[in-house]
Tab-separated table of C-alpha atoms in Angstrom:
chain	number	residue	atom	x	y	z
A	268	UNK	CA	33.582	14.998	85.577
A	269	UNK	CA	36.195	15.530	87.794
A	270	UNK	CA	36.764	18.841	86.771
A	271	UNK	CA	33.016	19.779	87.232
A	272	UNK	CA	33.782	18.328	90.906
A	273	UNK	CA	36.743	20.406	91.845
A	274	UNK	CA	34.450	23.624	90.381
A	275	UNK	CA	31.560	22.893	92.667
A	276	UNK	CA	33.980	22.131	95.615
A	277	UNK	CA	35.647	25.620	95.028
A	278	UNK	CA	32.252	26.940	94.941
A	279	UNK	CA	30.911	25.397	97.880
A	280	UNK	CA	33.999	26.534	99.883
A	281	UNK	CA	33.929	30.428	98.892
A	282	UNK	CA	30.346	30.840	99.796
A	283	UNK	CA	31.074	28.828	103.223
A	284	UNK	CA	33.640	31.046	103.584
A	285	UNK	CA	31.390	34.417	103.052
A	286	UNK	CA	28.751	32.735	104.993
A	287	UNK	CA	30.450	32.573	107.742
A	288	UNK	CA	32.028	36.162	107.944
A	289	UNK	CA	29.017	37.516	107.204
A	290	UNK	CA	27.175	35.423	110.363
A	291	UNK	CA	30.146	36.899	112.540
A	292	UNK	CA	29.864	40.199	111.535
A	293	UNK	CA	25.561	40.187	112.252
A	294	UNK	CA	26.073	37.748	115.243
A	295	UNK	CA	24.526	40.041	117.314
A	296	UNK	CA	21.652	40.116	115.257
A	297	UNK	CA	18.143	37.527	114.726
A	298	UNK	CA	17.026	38.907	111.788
A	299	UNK	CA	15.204	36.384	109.240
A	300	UNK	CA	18.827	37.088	106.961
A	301	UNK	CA	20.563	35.899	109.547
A	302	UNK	CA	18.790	32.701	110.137
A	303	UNK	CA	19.002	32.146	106.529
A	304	UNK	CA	22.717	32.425	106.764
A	305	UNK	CA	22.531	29.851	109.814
A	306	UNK	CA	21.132	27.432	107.760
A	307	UNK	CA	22.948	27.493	104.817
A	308	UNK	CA	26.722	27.880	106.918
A	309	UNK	CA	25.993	25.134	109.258
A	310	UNK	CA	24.120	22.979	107.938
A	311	UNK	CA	22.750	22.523	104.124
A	312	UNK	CA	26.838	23.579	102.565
A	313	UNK	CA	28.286	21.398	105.273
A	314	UNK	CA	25.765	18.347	104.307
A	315	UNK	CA	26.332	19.380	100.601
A	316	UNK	CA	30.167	19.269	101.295
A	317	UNK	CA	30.276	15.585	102.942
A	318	UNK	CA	27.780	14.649	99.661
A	319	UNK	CA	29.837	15.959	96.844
A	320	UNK	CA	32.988	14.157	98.888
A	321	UNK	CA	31.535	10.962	99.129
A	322	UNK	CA	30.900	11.335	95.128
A	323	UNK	CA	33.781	12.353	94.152
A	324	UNK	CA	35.150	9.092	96.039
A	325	UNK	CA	32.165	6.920	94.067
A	326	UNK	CA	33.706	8.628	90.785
A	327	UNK	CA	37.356	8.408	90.954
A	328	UNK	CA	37.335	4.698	92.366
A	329	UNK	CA	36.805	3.849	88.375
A	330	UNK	CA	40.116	4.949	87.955
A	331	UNK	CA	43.289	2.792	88.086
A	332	UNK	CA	45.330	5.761	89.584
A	333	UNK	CA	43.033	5.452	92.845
A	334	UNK	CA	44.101	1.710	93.201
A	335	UNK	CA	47.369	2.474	92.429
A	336	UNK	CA	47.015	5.081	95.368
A	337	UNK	CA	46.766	3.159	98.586
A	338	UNK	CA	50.528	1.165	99.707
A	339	UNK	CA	48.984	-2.539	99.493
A	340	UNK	CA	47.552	-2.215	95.580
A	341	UNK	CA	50.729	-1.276	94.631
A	342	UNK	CA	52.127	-4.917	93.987
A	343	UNK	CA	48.732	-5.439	91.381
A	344	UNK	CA	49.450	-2.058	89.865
A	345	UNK	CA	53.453	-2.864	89.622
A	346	UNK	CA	52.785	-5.901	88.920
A	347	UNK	CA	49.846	-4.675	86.096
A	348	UNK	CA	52.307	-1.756	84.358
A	349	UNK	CA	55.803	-2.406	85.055
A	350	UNK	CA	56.650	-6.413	84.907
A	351	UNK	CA	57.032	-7.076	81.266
A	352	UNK	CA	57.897	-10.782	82.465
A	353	UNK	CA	54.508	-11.412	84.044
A	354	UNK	CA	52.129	-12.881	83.243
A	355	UNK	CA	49.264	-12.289	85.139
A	356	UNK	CA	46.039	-11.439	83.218
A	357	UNK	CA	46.243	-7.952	84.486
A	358	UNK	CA	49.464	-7.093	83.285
A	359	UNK	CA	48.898	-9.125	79.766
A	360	UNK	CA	45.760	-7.042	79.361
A	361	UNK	CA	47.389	-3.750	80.089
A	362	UNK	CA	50.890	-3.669	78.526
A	363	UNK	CA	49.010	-5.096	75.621
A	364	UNK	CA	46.433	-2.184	75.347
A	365	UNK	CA	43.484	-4.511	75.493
A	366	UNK	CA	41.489	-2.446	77.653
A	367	UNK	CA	41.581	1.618	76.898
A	368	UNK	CA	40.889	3.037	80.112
A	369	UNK	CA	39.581	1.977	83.827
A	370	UNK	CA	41.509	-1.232	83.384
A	371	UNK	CA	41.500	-2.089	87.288
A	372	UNK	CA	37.638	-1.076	87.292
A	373	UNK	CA	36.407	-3.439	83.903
A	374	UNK	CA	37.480	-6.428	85.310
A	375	UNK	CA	36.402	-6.260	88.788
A	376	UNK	CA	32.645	-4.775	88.503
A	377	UNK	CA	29.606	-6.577	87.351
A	378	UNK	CA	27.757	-5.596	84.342
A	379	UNK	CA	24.402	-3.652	84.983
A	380	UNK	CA	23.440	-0.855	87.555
A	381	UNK	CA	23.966	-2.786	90.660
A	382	UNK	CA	26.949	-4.436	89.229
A	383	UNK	CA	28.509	-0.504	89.164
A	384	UNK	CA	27.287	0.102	92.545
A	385	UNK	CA	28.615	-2.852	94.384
A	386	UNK	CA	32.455	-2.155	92.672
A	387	UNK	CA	32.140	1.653	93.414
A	388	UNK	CA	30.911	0.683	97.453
A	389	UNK	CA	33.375	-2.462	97.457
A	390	UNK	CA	36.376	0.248	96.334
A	391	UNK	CA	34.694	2.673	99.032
A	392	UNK	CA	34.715	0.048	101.630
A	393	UNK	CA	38.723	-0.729	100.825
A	394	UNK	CA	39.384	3.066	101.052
A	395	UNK	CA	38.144	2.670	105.000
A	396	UNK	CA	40.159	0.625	105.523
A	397	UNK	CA	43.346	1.556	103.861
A	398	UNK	CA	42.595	4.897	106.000
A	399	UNK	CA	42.355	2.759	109.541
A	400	UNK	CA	44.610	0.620	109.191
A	401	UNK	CA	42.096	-2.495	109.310
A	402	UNK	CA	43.767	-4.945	107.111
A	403	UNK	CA	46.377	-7.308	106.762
A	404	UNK	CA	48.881	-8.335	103.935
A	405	UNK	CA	48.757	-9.976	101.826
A	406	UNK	CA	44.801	-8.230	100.868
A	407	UNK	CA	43.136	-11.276	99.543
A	408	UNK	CA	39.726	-10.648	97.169
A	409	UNK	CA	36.391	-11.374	98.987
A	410	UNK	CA	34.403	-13.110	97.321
A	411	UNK	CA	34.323	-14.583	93.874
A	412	UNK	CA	35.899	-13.538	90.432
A	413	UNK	CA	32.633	-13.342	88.161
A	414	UNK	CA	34.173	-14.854	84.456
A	415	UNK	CA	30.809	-13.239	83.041
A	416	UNK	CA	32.956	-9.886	83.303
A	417	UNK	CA	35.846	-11.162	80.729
A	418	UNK	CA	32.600	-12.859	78.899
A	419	UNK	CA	31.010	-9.915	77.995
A	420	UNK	CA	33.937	-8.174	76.196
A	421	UNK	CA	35.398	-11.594	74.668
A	422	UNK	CA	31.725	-12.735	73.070
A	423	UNK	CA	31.944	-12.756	69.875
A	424	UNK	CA	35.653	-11.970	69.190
A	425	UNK	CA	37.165	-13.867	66.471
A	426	UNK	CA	40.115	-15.028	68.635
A	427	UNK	CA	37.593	-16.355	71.136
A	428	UNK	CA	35.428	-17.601	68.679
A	429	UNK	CA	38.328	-20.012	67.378
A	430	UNK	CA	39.321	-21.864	70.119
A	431	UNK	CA	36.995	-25.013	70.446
A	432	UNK	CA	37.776	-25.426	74.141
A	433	UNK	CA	36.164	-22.193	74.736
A	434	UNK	CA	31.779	-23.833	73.653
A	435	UNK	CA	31.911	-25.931	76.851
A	436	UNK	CA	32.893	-23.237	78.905
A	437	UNK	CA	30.784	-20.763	77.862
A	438	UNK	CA	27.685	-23.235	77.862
A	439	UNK	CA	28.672	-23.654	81.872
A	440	UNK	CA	29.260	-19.839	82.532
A	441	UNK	CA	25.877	-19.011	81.591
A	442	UNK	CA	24.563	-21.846	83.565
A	443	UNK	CA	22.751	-21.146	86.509
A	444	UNK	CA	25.862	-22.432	88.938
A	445	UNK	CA	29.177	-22.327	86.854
A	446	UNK	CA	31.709	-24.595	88.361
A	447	UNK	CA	34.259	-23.371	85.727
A	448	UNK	CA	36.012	-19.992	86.106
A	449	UNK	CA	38.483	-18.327	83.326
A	450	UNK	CA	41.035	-18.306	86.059
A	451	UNK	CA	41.303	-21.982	85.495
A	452	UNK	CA	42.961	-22.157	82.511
A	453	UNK	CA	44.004	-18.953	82.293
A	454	UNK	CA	46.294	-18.262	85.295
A	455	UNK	CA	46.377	-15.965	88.098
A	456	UNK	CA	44.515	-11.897	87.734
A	457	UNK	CA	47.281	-10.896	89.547
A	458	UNK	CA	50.854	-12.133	91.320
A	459	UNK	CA	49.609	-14.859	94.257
A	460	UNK	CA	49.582	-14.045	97.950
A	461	UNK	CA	53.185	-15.655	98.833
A	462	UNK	CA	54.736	-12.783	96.600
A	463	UNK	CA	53.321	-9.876	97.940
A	464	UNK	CA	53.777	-10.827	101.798
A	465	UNK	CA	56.286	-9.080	104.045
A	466	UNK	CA	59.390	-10.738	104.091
A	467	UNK	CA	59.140	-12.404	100.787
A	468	UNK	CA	61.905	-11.973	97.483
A	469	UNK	CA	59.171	-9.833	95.489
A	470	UNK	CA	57.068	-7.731	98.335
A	471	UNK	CA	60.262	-5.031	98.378
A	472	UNK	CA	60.152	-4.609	94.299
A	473	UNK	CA	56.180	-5.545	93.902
A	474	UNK	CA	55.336	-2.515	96.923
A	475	UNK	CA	57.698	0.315	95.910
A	476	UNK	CA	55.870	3.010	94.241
A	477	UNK	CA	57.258	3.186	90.859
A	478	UNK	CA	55.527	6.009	89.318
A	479	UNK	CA	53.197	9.264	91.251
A	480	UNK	CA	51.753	9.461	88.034
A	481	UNK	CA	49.961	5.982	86.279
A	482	UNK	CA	49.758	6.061	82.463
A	483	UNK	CA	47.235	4.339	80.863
A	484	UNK	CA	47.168	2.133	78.168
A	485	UNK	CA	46.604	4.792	75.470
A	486	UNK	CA	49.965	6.727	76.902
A	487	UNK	CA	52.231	3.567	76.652
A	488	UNK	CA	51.051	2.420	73.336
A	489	UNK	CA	51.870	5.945	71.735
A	490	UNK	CA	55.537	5.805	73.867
A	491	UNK	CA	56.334	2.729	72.615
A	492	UNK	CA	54.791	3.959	68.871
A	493	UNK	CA	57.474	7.077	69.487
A	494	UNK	CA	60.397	4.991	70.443
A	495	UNK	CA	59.785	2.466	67.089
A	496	UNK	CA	59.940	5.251	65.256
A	497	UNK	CA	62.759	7.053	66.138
A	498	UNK	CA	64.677	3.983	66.079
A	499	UNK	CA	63.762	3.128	62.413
């Protein structure tokens, strides 16, 4: 998809490009060509431009690399891939492999069409303002963690299954007004706020970009496969 993106934005920028020399080499002119190229230059590709941008944002905020992009995710994406200590449900899900792909983006958007829509404007809203400088650290979540997100992939797994404890809370989750969340017994998504403010032990090692590249799951299960291998 992204791919297809980058094509069509190549695209649209050549024939901008033509458009435009051709309108300043017939600018004298007021031909019905001419007011074709008028409209097309200035304003359907420019409106077509700002559309496929604002896509492409939609798209890529389902990747964890686009978190990982902006200075304050950095301590839940170091935290997530390079603390083999912690033990945060991100990073026990990730260095684990327990989610392929989009790890950032499975937990944190609702199931269903507008479920997709609200993470995709939610992770739209946070690039705005990452870009003017509109928020303060530590970024705290707005809003509520939804538990029927790790419900939907942990129903009916055999590990979930066996622990008793786990009836009652499921019979509250789909309740209609759960007063039990999975964060409860299961600890914190991600390190708390006191480690990733300025001036704290962790913020220096939690906000330095480790990586300009993230691998995914898949990648550090097979490096890890590699390294077990040549050692045996």
């Amino acid at each position: 998809m992204e791919m297809i993106l980058d094509i069509s934005a190549i695209f649209i920028l050549i024939v901008e490009v033509v458009l435009l020399y051709q309108l300043r080499a017939h600018r004298h002119e007021l031909s019905a060509k001419v007011r074709s190229m008028v409209l097309f230059g200035i304003i359907v590709l420019p409106v077509l431009a700002v559309a496929l941008g604002n896509y492409h944002v939609f798209v890529t905020t389902k990747e964890s690399s686009a978190c990982q992009s902006c200075h304050v995710m950095a301590p839940m994406a170091n935290d997530m891939m390079f603390d083999s200590k912690s033990q945060t449900l991100a990073a026990r899900h990730y260095q684990n492999g327990w989610i392929a792909e989009h790890e950032c983006y499975s937990c944190h958007a609702d199931y269903g069409f507008q479920g997709t829509m609200k993470a995709k404007l939610d992770g739209y809203r946070h690039l705005m303002r990452y870009v003017t400088e509109t928020y303060h650290e530590p970024i705290r979540y707005r809003g509520e963690f939804n538990s029927m997100n790790c419900y939907s992939c942990h129903e009916g797994s055999r590990t979930f299954e066996a622990v008793d404890e786990h009836a009652p809370v499921v019979e509250n989750l789909l309740g209609e007004d759960p007063t039990i969340s999975c964060l409860n017994c299961h600890g914190r998504a991600h390190p708390e706020p006191s480690r990733r403010t300025p001036g704290s032990k962790d913020y220096k090692w939690l906000s330095n970009p480790k990586v300009d590249k993230v691998v995914n799951a898949e990648e550090l299960k097979d490096y890890i496969s590699n390294i077990t291998a040549s050692a045996e």
